Short mmCIF file of C-alpha atoms in Angstrom, two decimals:
data_model
loop_
_atom_site.label_atom_id
_atom_site.label_comp_id
_atom_site.label_asym_id
_atom_site.label_seq_id
_atom_site.Cartn_x
_atom_site.Cartn_y
_atom_site.Cartn_z
CA MET A 53 17.15 -3.24 12.27
CA LYS A 54 19.56 -3.97 9.35
CA GLN A 55 18.14 -3.04 5.94
CA GLN A 56 17.23 -6.59 4.58
CA ASN A 57 14.80 -7.67 7.15
CA VAL A 58 13.05 -4.31 6.77
CA PHE A 59 10.71 -5.63 4.14
CA GLN A 60 9.80 -8.25 6.42
CA VAL A 61 8.84 -6.26 8.79
CA ILE A 62 6.74 -3.81 6.00
CA ILE A 63 4.76 -6.66 4.72
CA ARG A 64 3.65 -8.88 7.71
CA PRO A 65 2.06 -5.93 9.31
CA LEU A 66 0.53 -4.93 6.22
CA VAL A 67 -1.42 -8.54 6.10
CA VAL A 68 -2.88 -7.84 9.51
CA VAL A 69 -4.05 -4.18 8.45
CA PHE A 70 -5.75 -5.86 5.15
CA LEU A 71 -7.32 -8.36 6.81
CA ALA A 72 -9.00 -6.28 9.48
CA ALA A 73 -9.84 -3.51 6.97
CA MET A 74 -11.55 -6.21 5.22
CA SER A 75 -13.73 -7.29 8.65
CA LEU A 76 -15.20 -3.66 8.04
CA THR A 77 -15.56 -3.20 4.65
CA SER A 78 -18.64 -3.92 2.22
CA TYR A 79 -18.46 -6.20 -0.80
CA ALA A 80 -21.97 -5.97 -2.01
CA ARG A 81 -21.98 -4.47 -5.56
CA GLN A 82 -25.38 -2.91 -4.91
CA ALA A 83 -24.70 -1.05 -2.29
CA GLU A 84 -25.50 2.44 -3.42
CA SER A 85 -22.86 4.89 -4.86
CA ASP A 86 -22.85 7.59 -2.10
CA SER A 87 -22.31 4.85 0.83
CA THR A 88 -19.13 2.97 -0.92
CA VAL A 89 -15.88 3.18 -2.46
CA ASN A 90 -15.29 1.19 -5.21
CA VAL A 91 -11.51 0.99 -5.18
CA ILE A 92 -11.10 0.46 -9.19
CA ALA A 93 -8.66 1.03 -11.97
CA TRP A 94 -10.24 3.12 -14.74
CA PHE A 95 -6.61 2.77 -16.30
CA CYS A 96 -5.68 3.58 -19.62
CA ASN A 97 -3.24 2.65 -22.46
CA HIS A 98 0.58 4.49 -21.94
CA ASP A 99 -0.76 6.22 -18.57
CA THR A 100 2.25 6.64 -16.38
CA ILE A 101 2.71 8.34 -13.18
CA VAL A 102 6.35 9.03 -11.47
CA TYR A 103 6.37 8.47 -7.47
CA SER A 104 8.69 9.72 -5.01
CA GLN A 105 8.91 7.15 -2.45
CA ARG A 106 10.76 7.73 1.09
CA GLU A 107 11.69 4.90 3.54
CA GLN A 108 12.81 5.44 6.87
CA VAL A 109 13.41 2.89 9.58
CA LEU A 110 13.82 4.78 13.17
CA ALA A 111 14.60 2.97 16.52
CA GLY A 112 14.66 4.28 20.02
CA MET A 113 14.92 3.86 24.20
CA GLY A 114 12.77 6.44 25.71
CA LYS A 115 13.02 9.83 24.36
CA ASP A 116 15.33 9.02 22.47
CA THR A 117 15.78 8.32 18.60
CA THR A 118 18.25 7.20 15.95
CA VAL A 119 17.48 7.10 11.93
CA VAL A 120 18.71 3.45 11.47
CA SER A 121 17.89 3.92 7.37
CA ASP A 122 16.94 6.86 5.31
CA ILE A 123 16.24 5.79 1.28
CA THR A 124 14.30 7.51 -1.32
CA ARG A 125 13.71 6.40 -4.47
CA ARG A 126 11.59 7.38 -7.72
CA TYR A 127 10.33 5.64 -10.15
CA HIS A 128 6.97 5.80 -12.92
CA ILE A 129 4.88 3.27 -13.12
CA ALA A 130 3.46 2.73 -16.24
CA VAL A 131 0.22 0.82 -18.59
CA VAL A 132 1.35 -1.18 -21.31
CA ASP A 133 -1.38 -2.93 -22.30
CA SER A 134 -5.16 -2.95 -21.45
CA THR A 135 -7.93 -6.10 -21.98
CA ALA A 136 -11.16 -6.85 -20.76
CA LYS A 137 -9.26 -8.95 -18.25
CA GLY A 138 -6.76 -6.52 -16.67
CA PHE A 139 -4.02 -4.44 -17.32
CA LEU A 140 -0.23 -5.21 -17.87
CA MET A 141 2.13 -2.63 -16.57
CA GLU A 142 5.61 -2.05 -15.85
CA TYR A 143 7.56 -0.47 -12.67
CA ARG A 144 10.98 1.31 -13.80
CA PRO A 145 13.10 2.66 -11.58
CA LEU A 146 14.89 6.23 -11.45
CA SER A 147 16.79 6.71 -9.09
CA ILE A 148 17.71 6.22 -5.41
CA GLN A 149 19.34 8.05 -2.34
CA PHE A 150 20.76 6.89 0.88
CA SER A 151 21.01 9.59 3.71
CA ASP A 152 24.02 8.25 4.91
CA SER A 153 26.09 6.79 1.93
CA THR A 154 29.22 6.13 4.56
CA GLY A 155 30.42 3.08 4.65
CA VAL A 156 31.19 -0.05 2.66
CA GLU A 157 27.94 -1.87 2.84
CA ASN A 158 25.92 0.91 1.84
CA GLU A 159 28.16 2.16 -0.80
CA ILE A 160 27.59 -1.01 -2.28
CA LYS A 161 23.79 -1.05 -2.19
CA LEU A 162 24.45 2.39 -3.70
CA LEU A 163 26.51 0.73 -6.79
CA MET A 164 24.16 -2.43 -7.16
CA ALA A 165 20.76 -0.20 -6.82
CA ARG A 166 22.41 2.08 -9.53
CA ARG A 167 23.00 -0.58 -11.96
CA LEU A 168 19.50 -1.62 -11.13
CA GLN A 169 17.75 1.49 -12.67
CA GLY A 170 17.40 -0.12 -15.86
CA VAL A 171 16.09 -3.31 -14.94
CA VAL A 172 12.14 -2.77 -15.42
CA ILE A 173 9.83 -4.94 -13.88
CA ARG A 174 6.90 -6.32 -15.83
CA PHE A 175 3.25 -7.14 -14.06
CA SER A 176 -0.17 -8.01 -14.74
CA THR A 177 -3.28 -7.21 -12.23
CA ASP A 178 -6.74 -8.11 -12.99
CA GLU A 179 -9.53 -5.86 -14.77
CA MET A 180 -9.73 -3.71 -11.29
CA GLY A 181 -6.07 -3.28 -10.59
CA CYS A 182 -5.33 -5.88 -8.30
CA VAL A 183 -1.87 -7.08 -8.77
CA LYS A 184 -1.39 -11.26 -9.76
CA GLN A 185 2.05 -11.57 -10.86
CA ILE A 186 5.50 -10.75 -12.37
CA GLU A 187 5.63 -11.40 -15.51
CA ASN A 188 9.37 -11.33 -16.86
CA TYR A 189 10.30 -12.31 -13.57
CA LYS A 190 13.13 -14.80 -15.12
CA ASP A 191 14.85 -11.81 -17.15
CA VAL A 192 14.74 -9.71 -14.35
CA ARG A 193 16.17 -12.29 -11.86
CA ASP A 194 19.01 -12.63 -14.61
CA ALA A 195 19.83 -9.18 -15.07
CA VAL A 196 20.13 -8.67 -11.51
CA TYR A 197 22.85 -11.12 -10.79
CA SER A 198 24.41 -10.27 -13.74
CA LYS A 199 24.68 -6.85 -12.58
CA CYS A 200 25.59 -8.08 -9.51
CA ASP A 201 28.38 -10.45 -10.51
CA SER A 202 29.97 -7.29 -13.10
CA MET A 203 29.81 -4.82 -10.14
CA VAL A 204 32.16 -7.28 -7.87
CA SER A 205 34.56 -7.80 -10.74
CA GLU A 206 34.74 -4.34 -11.24
CA ILE A 207 35.39 -3.33 -7.53
CA TYR A 208 38.25 -6.15 -7.96
CA ALA A 209 39.74 -4.54 -10.59
CA VAL A 210 40.01 -1.30 -8.87
CA ASN A 211 40.99 -2.33 -5.55
CA PRO A 212 43.18 -5.81 -6.39
CA LEU A 213 44.27 -5.72 -2.44
CA LEU A 214 41.14 -6.68 -1.97
CA TYR A 215 41.93 -10.09 -2.77
CA GLY A 216 43.93 -10.71 0.08
CA LYS A 217 41.44 -9.72 2.60
CA ILE A 218 38.18 -11.88 1.03
CA SER A 219 38.13 -13.70 -1.92
CA LYS A 220 36.05 -12.65 -4.72
CA PRO A 221 34.15 -15.98 -4.82
CA ASP A 222 33.39 -15.29 -1.23
CA ILE A 223 32.04 -11.97 -1.49
CA LEU A 224 29.85 -13.16 -4.51
CA LYS A 225 28.16 -15.91 -2.32
CA ASN A 226 27.41 -13.57 0.09
CA ILE A 227 25.86 -10.95 -2.13
CA HIS A 228 24.02 -13.70 -3.94
CA LYS A 229 22.54 -15.09 -1.04
CA ARG A 230 21.13 -11.77 0.14
CA LEU A 231 19.59 -11.22 -3.51
CA ASP A 232 17.99 -14.66 -3.30
CA ASP A 233 16.17 -12.96 0.00
CA THR A 234 14.18 -10.68 -2.93
CA TYR A 235 14.76 -12.52 -6.37
CA GLY A 236 14.58 -16.33 -5.03
CA SER A 237 11.51 -16.88 -6.98
CA LYS A 238 8.46 -14.99 -8.23
CA GLN A 239 6.59 -14.93 -5.25
CA ARG A 240 9.30 -13.80 -3.51
CA LEU A 241 9.95 -10.71 -5.78
CA LEU A 242 6.37 -9.69 -5.55
CA GLU A 243 5.95 -9.98 -1.73
CA LYS A 244 8.97 -7.79 -1.74
CA MET A 245 7.63 -5.21 -3.90
CA ASP A 246 6.48 -2.95 -1.29
CA ALA A 247 5.34 -0.01 -3.94
CA LEU A 248 2.64 -2.50 -5.53
CA THR A 249 1.64 -3.94 -2.30
CA LEU A 250 0.85 -0.18 -0.75
CA LEU A 251 -0.75 1.64 -3.97
CA PHE A 252 -2.67 -1.12 -5.17
CA GLY A 253 -3.19 -3.46 -2.25
CA ASN A 254 -7.04 -1.85 -2.04
CA HIS A 255 -7.65 -2.25 -5.79
CA GLY A 256 -10.51 -4.53 -6.17
CA HIS A 257 -12.50 -4.06 -2.48
CA PHE A 258 -15.36 -2.24 -1.66
CA PHE A 259 -15.41 -0.17 1.09
CA GLU A 260 -18.06 1.75 3.28
CA VAL A 261 -17.94 5.53 3.77
CA GLY A 262 -17.36 6.80 7.43
CA GLU A 263 -15.96 5.37 10.19
CA HIS A 264 -16.10 1.86 11.42
CA LYS A 265 -14.07 0.40 14.66
CA SER A 266 -13.93 -2.98 16.29
CA ASN A 267 -12.60 -4.18 18.87
CA ASP A 268 -11.64 -7.54 20.67
CA GLY A 269 -9.84 -6.30 23.70
CA ALA A 270 -6.31 -7.12 22.35
CA THR A 271 -6.84 -5.91 19.01
CA LYS A 272 -8.67 -2.10 17.54
CA SER A 273 -9.18 -1.58 13.98
CA ASN A 274 -10.23 1.41 12.94
CA VAL A 275 -11.02 2.33 8.99
CA VAL A 276 -12.49 5.80 7.88
CA VAL A 277 -13.12 6.21 4.28
CA LYS A 278 -13.88 9.81 2.83
CA ARG A 279 -14.82 11.41 -0.55
CA GLY A 280 -13.51 14.28 -2.25
CA LYS A 281 -10.62 16.41 -2.25
CA ALA A 282 -7.96 16.01 0.86
CA ASP A 283 -6.64 19.38 0.67
CA ALA A 284 -8.96 21.69 -0.87
CA ASP A 285 -6.05 23.87 -2.34
CA ASP A 286 -4.85 21.32 -4.47
CA GLU A 287 -5.40 22.17 -8.34
CA THR A 288 -5.17 18.45 -9.10
CA ALA A 289 -7.50 17.27 -6.67
CA SER A 290 -11.18 16.87 -7.60
CA ASN A 291 -14.76 16.22 -5.46
CA GLU A 292 -14.45 12.70 -7.12
CA ASP A 293 -10.94 11.68 -5.49
CA TYR A 294 -11.40 9.70 -2.25
CA GLN A 295 -9.29 8.48 0.59
CA ILE A 296 -9.00 5.09 2.93
CA ALA A 297 -7.46 5.22 6.20
CA THR A 298 -6.59 2.03 8.37
CA ARG A 299 -5.17 1.46 11.75
CA VAL A 300 -4.12 -1.37 13.37
CA GLN A 301 -3.27 -1.72 16.81
CA VAL A 302 -2.18 -5.08 18.52
CA LEU A 303 -1.52 -5.34 22.26
CA GLN A 304 0.01 -8.79 23.13
CA LYS A 305 0.12 -10.19 26.83
CA ASP A 306 3.90 -10.01 27.31
CA GLY A 307 3.08 -5.60 27.15
CA LYS A 308 4.83 -5.85 23.54
CA ALA A 309 2.65 -3.60 21.28
CA THR A 310 2.14 -3.05 17.74
CA ASP A 311 0.70 -0.24 16.02
CA VAL A 312 -0.30 -0.15 11.66
CA ILE A 313 -1.24 3.06 10.31
CA LEU A 314 -2.01 3.15 6.31
CA VAL A 315 -3.66 6.10 4.58
CA THR A 316 -4.18 6.20 0.75
CA GLU A 317 -5.47 8.99 -0.91
CA TYR A 318 -6.59 8.15 -4.73
CA PHE A 319 -7.28 10.25 -7.75
CA SER A 320 -10.91 9.44 -9.33
CA ASP A 321 -9.51 7.20 -11.69
CA GLY A 322 -8.17 4.32 -9.30
CA TRP A 323 -4.42 5.85 -9.62
CA PRO A 324 -2.94 6.24 -6.25
CA ARG A 325 -1.76 10.11 -5.48
CA HIS A 326 -0.52 9.74 -1.99
CA VAL A 327 0.66 6.49 0.76
CA TYR A 328 1.69 7.08 3.96
CA PHE A 329 2.38 3.89 5.80
CA SER A 330 4.00 3.24 9.75
CA ASN A 331 4.34 0.58 11.55
CA GLU A 332 5.79 0.98 15.33
CA GLU A 333 6.76 -2.39 17.18
CA SER A 334 7.41 -1.29 20.79
CA ASP A 335 7.47 -2.87 24.43
CA SER A 336 8.00 -1.09 27.75
CA GLN A 337 11.49 0.22 27.06
CA ASN A 338 12.36 0.21 23.51
CA PHE A 339 10.51 1.40 19.82
CA GLU A 340 11.04 0.66 16.31
CA ILE A 341 9.17 2.12 13.61
CA SER A 342 9.01 1.72 10.04
CA LEU A 343 7.90 4.69 7.83
CA ILE A 344 7.03 4.78 3.90
CA GLU A 345 5.55 7.86 1.95
CA ILE A 346 4.68 7.38 -1.47
CA GLU A 347 3.82 11.00 -3.73
CA TRP A 348 3.07 11.25 -7.21
CA GLU A 349 5.43 14.06 -8.94
CA SER A 350 3.70 13.87 -12.04
CA LEU A 351 1.31 12.30 -14.56
CA ALA A 352 1.00 11.49 -18.17
CA TRP A 353 -2.85 10.28 -19.13
CA GLU A 354 -4.52 9.43 -22.38
#
């Protein structure tokens, strides 16, 4: 799979997961507190968490598996302001690492990613922590394209022989076209922010504690909601923490199958502490798996 298509593979199944999960959850605000989990953001101004996010794409045939891509990102998410109507937050990239940076395309991606580390994305949520929109889209878009243009200029300045192989306007046009897939509109950028989708996708919803299953023949759904520590030896955890695990399996008539798993662990105040996401698409011979794991590294709470 080409890297630019990875997020399309991720976002589409997430919609299926959340729709299936919502069909098994309780929205009754008067429900007993010990029978439901209410995913609410009890955030404070200047709360900050550093996350590490590893993204892998695996493909294979039979028992043979190939790592298509393996990227690790570090970023922090912080609360800039809070009101009765919600929160203003920022996503600030800290670092990025490719497991295999060989090849011209990966080298360009790495150069570009490092340049974008200074570009901060501000977004707003409602009072429950559900993401609403990107607030500084125009600034982000302009900064990204400007940094892209300066990067290409530097590459051609260092490697003048490139002018004889591909023109600078042509390569800029090609890169801009790829950037448009993510930064072409405010909504598109929000949809491509998989970190925000995975970290805050459950906020504003109520889930019934326990295990809940549904099966219509082609689609099987399973939601497991637990209270308390996921790991009893974790000194940072408390009995007020909770976990929500969702699995959706779809078997199509042509033999193709999709298996999507999303497990999220939360601190008691609604900050996600760990996220595991996998999407496997397979047929009788081939399979492709997208994996994302997000782990908190450090936090500063007021």
